[in-house]
Amino acid sequence: MKKRILSGMRPTGKLHLGNLQGALKNWVDLQNDGRHDCFYFVADWHALTSDYNTPDRIRENSLDMVIDWLSAGLDPEKSTLFVQSAIKEHAELYLLLGMITPLPWLERNPTYKEMRDEMTEKDLGTYGFLGYPVLQAADIIIYKGQGVPVGVDQLPHVELTREIARRFNFLYREVFPLPEPLLTAVPKLLGIDGRKMSKSYDNSIYIGDEGDALKTKVSAMFTDPQRMRRKDPGNPDICNVYRFHQLYTGESEVAQINTDCRTAGIGCTDCKKRLYEGMLLAMSPIHERRNHYCRHLDLVSDIIDKGNRRAAAVAKATMEEVREAMKI
Ligand code: SF4
């Protein structure tokens, strides 16, 4: 029996290389290792929990995001790719789980507190925002997910999902397996200005960037801040360009760059040129797939429809068990 994996992403639009290295590559590996039955979804209802007043681009962003998933190597024949809001059973289970989730479990959620403190420009004092972990729990357990790929900061969410599932099983009957977090070490990629790669900082390199767009961004990347002149030796350990080389350039060339940087044998302009060439080569299968899907949007819609149908069949079967257990 393959282990069922559940994971979703909020549709924030085109994905950047931080998303690719941080989550998508792992999704693709899980899909391809032959041991997992992967369900990946566009978490469009979750986009509304914090951005309820700016929904204009959610549909467009959802499509862009699925194109990036397919470009990165997600295969609709191997993984179920679907849109959360197309499966109304998520909402029903969310409501029912809301009945049994004690309020303090939600109030102590560290992300809830952090986001409310940090995102002062948004009014996050809503019922939907407080309750998003309950929706997350519904998203996972409605498919009887056994594994959830997460970073360390997401661990409390999986723990809460487990607590909610455990409570349901205790109050009614054993319906849900308790999902395990699948922790993965992911390389953290910084944006071209050396800060966290983020759309809001306008410092991202997107999966779809190629040609001049990619070249311009690579040329603008911050390097070792202490290397002021061409003849100064550099330190690749603190250089963002070098971090990218480690991901996109061949091993022996990376070792050579390391040596040449420390002895001022290579200048940053040449180093970036080589990075651009390495990235273009490494990303070319992704770019090819991306261009193909951008030209065939009807194909993407068909993939989503098919994924929705597959997901709905599983969700409907679970909900029958849930209604039976809750005597509804
Ligand atoms: S030569 Fe390359 S690795 Fe060294 S500081 Fe310049 S950009 Fe960074």
Coordinates of C-alpha atoms and ligand atoms in Angstrom, one line a residue:
M1 CA 0.0 0.0 0.0
K2 CA 1.3 3.4 -0.9
K3 CA 1.3 6.1 1.7
R4 CA -1.1 8.9 1.0
I5 CA 0.5 12.3 0.9
L6 CA -1.5 15.6 1.2
S7 CA -0.2 19.0 0.6
G8 CA -1.5 22.3 -0.8
M9 CA -0.3 25.8 -1.8
R10 CA -2.1 29.1 -1.6
P11 CA -2.6 30.5 -5.1
T12 CA -0.3 33.5 -4.9
G13 CA 0.5 33.4 -8.7
K14 CA 3.6 32.5 -10.5
L15 CA 6.0 30.5 -8.3
H16 CA 9.7 31.5 -7.7
L17 CA 12.8 29.4 -7.4
G18 CA 12.5 29.4 -3.6
N19 CA 9.1 27.7 -4.0
L20 CA 10.7 25.3 -6.5
Q21 CA 13.6 24.3 -4.3
G22 CA 11.7 24.6 -1.0
A23 CA 8.5 22.6 -1.8
L24 CA 7.9 21.6 -5.4
K25 CA 11.1 19.5 -5.9
N26 CA 10.1 17.6 -2.8
W27 CA 6.6 17.1 -4.1
V28 CA 8.0 15.7 -7.4
D29 CA 10.4 13.4 -5.5
L30 CA 7.6 12.0 -3.4
Q31 CA 5.5 11.5 -6.5
N32 CA 8.3 9.6 -8.3
D33 CA 9.7 7.4 -5.5
G34 CA 7.0 4.8 -6.1
R35 CA 6.0 4.7 -2.4
H36 CA 3.5 7.5 -2.2
D37 CA 0.0 8.3 -3.5
C38 CA 0.2 12.1 -3.7
F39 CA -2.7 14.5 -3.6
Y40 CA -1.7 18.1 -4.2
F41 CA -4.2 20.9 -4.1
V42 CA -4.6 24.6 -4.9
A43 CA -5.7 26.0 -1.5
D44 CA -7.9 28.8 -2.9
W45 CA -10.2 29.0 0.1
H46 CA -7.1 29.5 2.2
A47 CA -6.1 32.5 0.1
L48 CA -9.3 34.1 1.4
T49 CA -8.5 33.6 5.0
S50 CA -6.0 36.5 4.9
D51 CA -6.8 38.2 1.6
Y52 CA -10.6 38.1 1.6
N53 CA -10.8 41.7 0.4
T54 CA -8.6 41.2 -2.7
P55 CA -9.9 38.0 -4.4
D56 CA -9.6 39.4 -8.0
R57 CA -6.6 37.3 -9.1
I58 CA -7.4 34.0 -7.3
R59 CA -8.6 32.1 -10.4
E60 CA -5.8 33.4 -12.6
N61 CA -3.2 32.7 -9.9
S62 CA -4.5 29.2 -9.4
L63 CA -4.1 28.4 -13.1
D64 CA -0.6 30.0 -13.1
M65 CA 0.4 27.9 -10.1
V66 CA -0.8 24.6 -11.6
I67 CA 1.2 25.4 -14.8
D68 CA 4.3 25.8 -12.6
W69 CA 3.5 22.5 -10.8
L70 CA 3.3 20.7 -14.2
S71 CA 6.5 22.5 -15.4
A72 CA 8.4 21.4 -12.3
G73 CA 7.5 17.8 -13.1
L74 CA 4.3 17.0 -11.3
D75 CA 2.6 14.3 -13.5
P76 CA -1.2 14.2 -13.5
E77 CA -1.0 10.5 -14.2
K78 CA 0.9 9.9 -11.0
S79 CA -0.4 12.6 -8.7
T80 CA -3.9 13.9 -8.1
L81 CA -3.8 17.7 -8.7
F82 CA -7.0 19.5 -7.8
V83 CA -8.6 22.7 -6.6
Q84 CA -9.8 22.8 -3.0
S85 CA -12.9 24.9 -3.7
A86 CA -14.1 22.4 -6.3
I87 CA -14.5 19.8 -3.6
K88 CA -17.3 21.1 -1.5
E89 CA -16.9 18.3 1.0
H90 CA -13.9 20.1 2.4
A91 CA -16.3 22.8 3.6
E92 CA -18.7 20.3 5.1
L93 CA -15.9 18.5 7.1
Y94 CA -14.5 21.9 8.1
L95 CA -17.9 22.8 9.6
L96 CA -18.2 19.5 11.4
L97 CA -14.7 19.6 12.8
G98 CA -15.4 23.1 13.9
M99 CA -18.0 21.7 16.3
I100 CA -15.4 19.6 18.1
T101 CA -12.3 21.8 18.0
P102 CA -11.7 23.6 21.3
L103 CA -11.1 27.4 20.9
P104 CA -7.9 27.5 22.9
W105 CA -6.3 25.0 20.4
L106 CA -6.7 27.7 17.7
E107 CA -5.8 30.7 19.9
R108 CA -2.5 29.2 20.8
N109 CA -1.5 28.5 17.2
P110 CA 1.9 30.4 16.9
T111 CA 1.4 31.3 13.2
Y112 CA -2.0 32.9 14.0
K113 CA -0.3 35.1 16.7
E114 CA 2.7 36.0 14.5
M115 CA 0.7 36.9 11.4
R116 CA -1.8 39.0 13.4
D117 CA 1.1 40.9 14.9
E118 CA 3.1 41.2 11.7
M119 CA 0.4 41.9 9.1
T120 CA -1.0 45.0 10.7
E121 CA -2.2 46.4 7.3
K122 CA -4.8 43.6 7.2
D123 CA -7.6 43.0 9.6
L124 CA -7.1 39.4 10.5
G125 CA -9.4 39.4 13.4
T126 CA -11.9 37.2 11.6
Y127 CA -13.5 33.9 12.3
G128 CA -12.1 32.5 9.0
F129 CA -8.5 33.4 9.9
L130 CA -8.7 32.0 13.4
G131 CA -10.2 28.8 12.0
Y132 CA -7.9 28.1 9.1
P133 CA -6.1 25.3 10.9
V134 CA -9.5 23.5 11.1
L135 CA -9.9 23.9 7.4
Q136 CA -6.3 22.6 6.9
A137 CA -7.2 19.6 9.1
A138 CA -10.2 18.9 6.9
D139 CA -8.1 19.2 3.7
I140 CA -5.8 16.5 4.9
I141 CA -8.0 14.0 6.8
I142 CA -10.8 14.0 4.2
Y143 CA -8.4 12.1 2.0
K144 CA -7.1 10.0 5.0
G145 CA -3.7 11.6 4.4
Q146 CA -0.9 9.7 6.2
G147 CA 1.9 12.0 5.4
V148 CA 2.2 15.8 5.1
P149 CA 5.5 17.3 3.7
V150 CA 6.3 20.3 5.8
G151 CA 9.0 22.6 7.0
V152 CA 9.8 23.0 10.7
D153 CA 7.6 26.1 11.0
Q154 CA 4.6 24.1 9.8
L155 CA 4.9 21.4 12.5
P156 CA 2.3 22.9 14.9
H157 CA -0.3 22.7 12.1
V158 CA 0.2 19.0 11.5
E159 CA 0.1 18.5 15.3
L160 CA -3.2 20.3 15.5
T161 CA -4.5 18.2 12.6
R162 CA -3.6 15.1 14.5
E163 CA -5.3 16.4 17.7
I164 CA -8.5 17.2 15.8
A165 CA -8.5 13.8 14.0
R166 CA -7.7 12.0 17.4
R167 CA -10.6 13.9 19.0
F168 CA -13.0 12.9 16.2
N169 CA -11.9 9.2 16.4
F170 CA -12.4 9.3 20.2
L171 CA -15.8 11.0 20.2
Y172 CA -17.4 9.0 17.3
R173 CA -15.4 6.2 15.8
E174 CA -12.1 5.5 14.2
V175 CA -12.4 7.1 10.8
F176 CA -9.1 9.0 10.3
P177 CA -5.5 7.9 10.3
L178 CA -3.3 10.3 12.2
P179 CA -1.1 12.1 9.5
E180 CA 2.7 12.2 10.1
P181 CA 4.8 15.2 9.3
L182 CA 7.4 14.5 6.6
L183 CA 10.2 16.8 7.5
T184 CA 12.5 17.7 4.7
A185 CA 15.6 19.8 4.8
V186 CA 15.3 22.4 2.0
P187 CA 17.9 24.8 0.8
K188 CA 16.8 28.4 1.5
L189 CA 17.2 30.6 -1.5
L190 CA 17.5 34.3 -1.0
G191 CA 16.2 36.9 -3.4
I192 CA 18.4 38.8 -5.8
D193 CA 18.8 41.6 -3.1
G194 CA 19.9 39.1 -0.5
R195 CA 16.7 39.2 1.5
K196 CA 14.2 36.3 1.8
M197 CA 12.9 35.6 -1.7
S198 CA 9.4 37.0 -1.7
K199 CA 6.9 38.5 -4.1
S200 CA 6.3 41.4 -1.7
Y201 CA 10.0 42.4 -1.9
D202 CA 10.0 42.2 -5.7
N203 CA 13.3 40.3 -5.6
S204 CA 12.2 36.9 -6.9
I205 CA 13.5 34.8 -9.8
Y206 CA 10.4 33.1 -11.1
I207 CA 10.3 29.5 -12.5
G208 CA 9.1 31.0 -15.8
D209 CA 12.0 33.5 -16.1
E210 CA 14.2 32.8 -19.0
G211 CA 16.2 34.7 -21.6
D212 CA 16.7 38.3 -20.9
A213 CA 14.4 38.3 -17.9
L214 CA 16.6 35.7 -16.2
K215 CA 19.8 37.3 -17.4
T216 CA 18.8 40.8 -16.0
K217 CA 17.9 39.3 -12.6
V218 CA 21.1 37.2 -12.3
S219 CA 23.2 40.3 -13.2
A220 CA 21.5 42.3 -10.5
M221 CA 22.2 39.7 -7.8
F222 CA 24.0 40.8 -4.7
T223 CA 27.4 39.1 -4.1
D224 CA 30.0 39.0 -1.3
P225 CA 29.5 42.6 0.1
Q226 CA 33.1 42.8 1.1
R227 CA 34.4 42.2 -2.4
M228 CA 34.6 45.8 -3.6
R229 CA 37.1 45.5 -6.6
R230 CA 37.8 42.9 -9.2
K231 CA 41.3 42.2 -7.7
D232 CA 39.9 41.7 -4.1
P233 CA 39.6 38.0 -3.1
G234 CA 36.0 37.0 -2.4
N235 CA 34.3 34.7 0.0
P236 CA 31.8 32.3 -1.6
D237 CA 30.5 31.2 1.8
I238 CA 28.7 34.5 2.2
C239 CA 27.7 35.0 -1.5
N240 CA 24.2 34.5 -2.7
V241 CA 25.4 33.9 -6.3
Y242 CA 27.6 31.0 -5.1
R243 CA 24.6 29.4 -3.3
F244 CA 22.8 29.4 -6.6
H245 CA 25.8 27.9 -8.3
Q246 CA 25.6 25.0 -5.8
L247 CA 22.2 24.2 -7.1
Y248 CA 22.4 25.0 -10.8
T249 CA 26.1 24.4 -11.8
G250 CA 28.0 21.2 -12.2
E251 CA 30.0 20.0 -9.2
S252 CA 33.5 20.4 -10.6
E253 CA 32.7 23.9 -11.9
V254 CA 31.4 24.9 -8.5
A255 CA 34.6 23.7 -6.9
Q256 CA 36.6 25.7 -9.4
I257 CA 34.5 28.8 -8.8
N258 CA 35.1 28.4 -5.1
T259 CA 38.9 28.4 -5.6
D260 CA 38.9 31.2 -8.2
C261 CA 36.7 33.4 -6.1
R262 CA 39.0 33.1 -3.1
T263 CA 42.0 34.0 -5.2
A264 CA 40.4 36.7 -7.2
G265 CA 40.8 34.5 -10.3
I266 CA 37.3 35.2 -11.4
G267 CA 35.3 38.4 -11.3
C268 CA 31.7 38.6 -10.2
T269 CA 30.5 39.6 -13.6
D270 CA 31.9 36.5 -15.2
C271 CA 30.8 34.4 -12.3
K272 CA 27.2 35.6 -12.8
K273 CA 27.4 34.9 -16.5
R274 CA 28.3 31.3 -15.8
L275 CA 25.5 31.1 -13.3
Y276 CA 23.1 32.3 -15.9
E277 CA 24.3 29.7 -18.4
G278 CA 24.1 27.0 -15.7
M279 CA 20.6 28.0 -14.7
L280 CA 19.4 28.2 -18.3
L281 CA 20.6 24.7 -18.9
A282 CA 19.3 23.2 -15.7
M283 CA 16.0 24.9 -16.1
S284 CA 15.5 24.1 -19.8
P285 CA 13.2 21.0 -19.3
I286 CA 11.1 23.0 -16.9
H287 CA 10.9 26.0 -19.3
E288 CA 10.0 23.7 -22.2
R289 CA 7.1 22.1 -20.3
R290 CA 6.0 25.6 -19.1
N291 CA 5.9 27.0 -22.6
H292 CA 4.0 23.9 -23.8
Y293 CA 1.3 24.3 -21.1
C294 CA 1.1 28.0 -21.6
R295 CA 0.3 27.4 -25.2
H296 CA -2.3 24.7 -24.3
L297 CA -4.3 26.1 -21.4
D298 CA -7.2 23.8 -22.3
L299 CA -4.9 20.9 -21.4
V300 CA -4.3 22.4 -18.0
S301 CA -8.0 22.8 -17.4
D302 CA -8.6 19.2 -18.4
I303 CA -5.9 18.1 -16.0
I304 CA -7.5 20.1 -13.2
D305 CA -11.0 18.7 -14.0
K306 CA -9.7 15.2 -13.9
G307 CA -7.9 15.7 -10.6
N308 CA -11.0 17.3 -9.2
R309 CA -13.1 14.3 -10.1
R310 CA -10.6 11.9 -8.6
A311 CA -10.3 13.9 -5.4
A312 CA -14.1 14.3 -5.1
A313 CA -14.6 10.5 -5.3
V314 CA -12.3 10.0 -2.3
A315 CA -13.7 13.0 -0.3
K316 CA -17.3 11.8 -0.9
A317 CA -16.6 8.3 0.4
T318 CA -14.9 9.7 3.5
M319 CA -17.9 12.0 4.2
E320 CA -20.3 9.1 4.1
E321 CA -18.3 7.5 6.9
V322 CA -18.1 10.8 8.8
R323 CA -21.9 11.5 8.5
E324 CA -22.5 7.9 9.6
A325 CA -20.2 8.3 12.6
M326 CA -21.7 11.6 13.6
K327 CA -25.3 10.3 13.0
I328 CA -26.0 13.2 10.6
Ligands
SF4_1 S1 33.2 35.6 -7.8 FE1 31.2 34.6 -7.7 S2 31.1 33.6 -5.7 FE2 32.8 35.1 -5.7 S3 31.9 36.9 -4.7 FE3 31.7 37.1 -7.0 S4 29.7 36.3 -7.5 FE4 30.2 35.6 -5.4

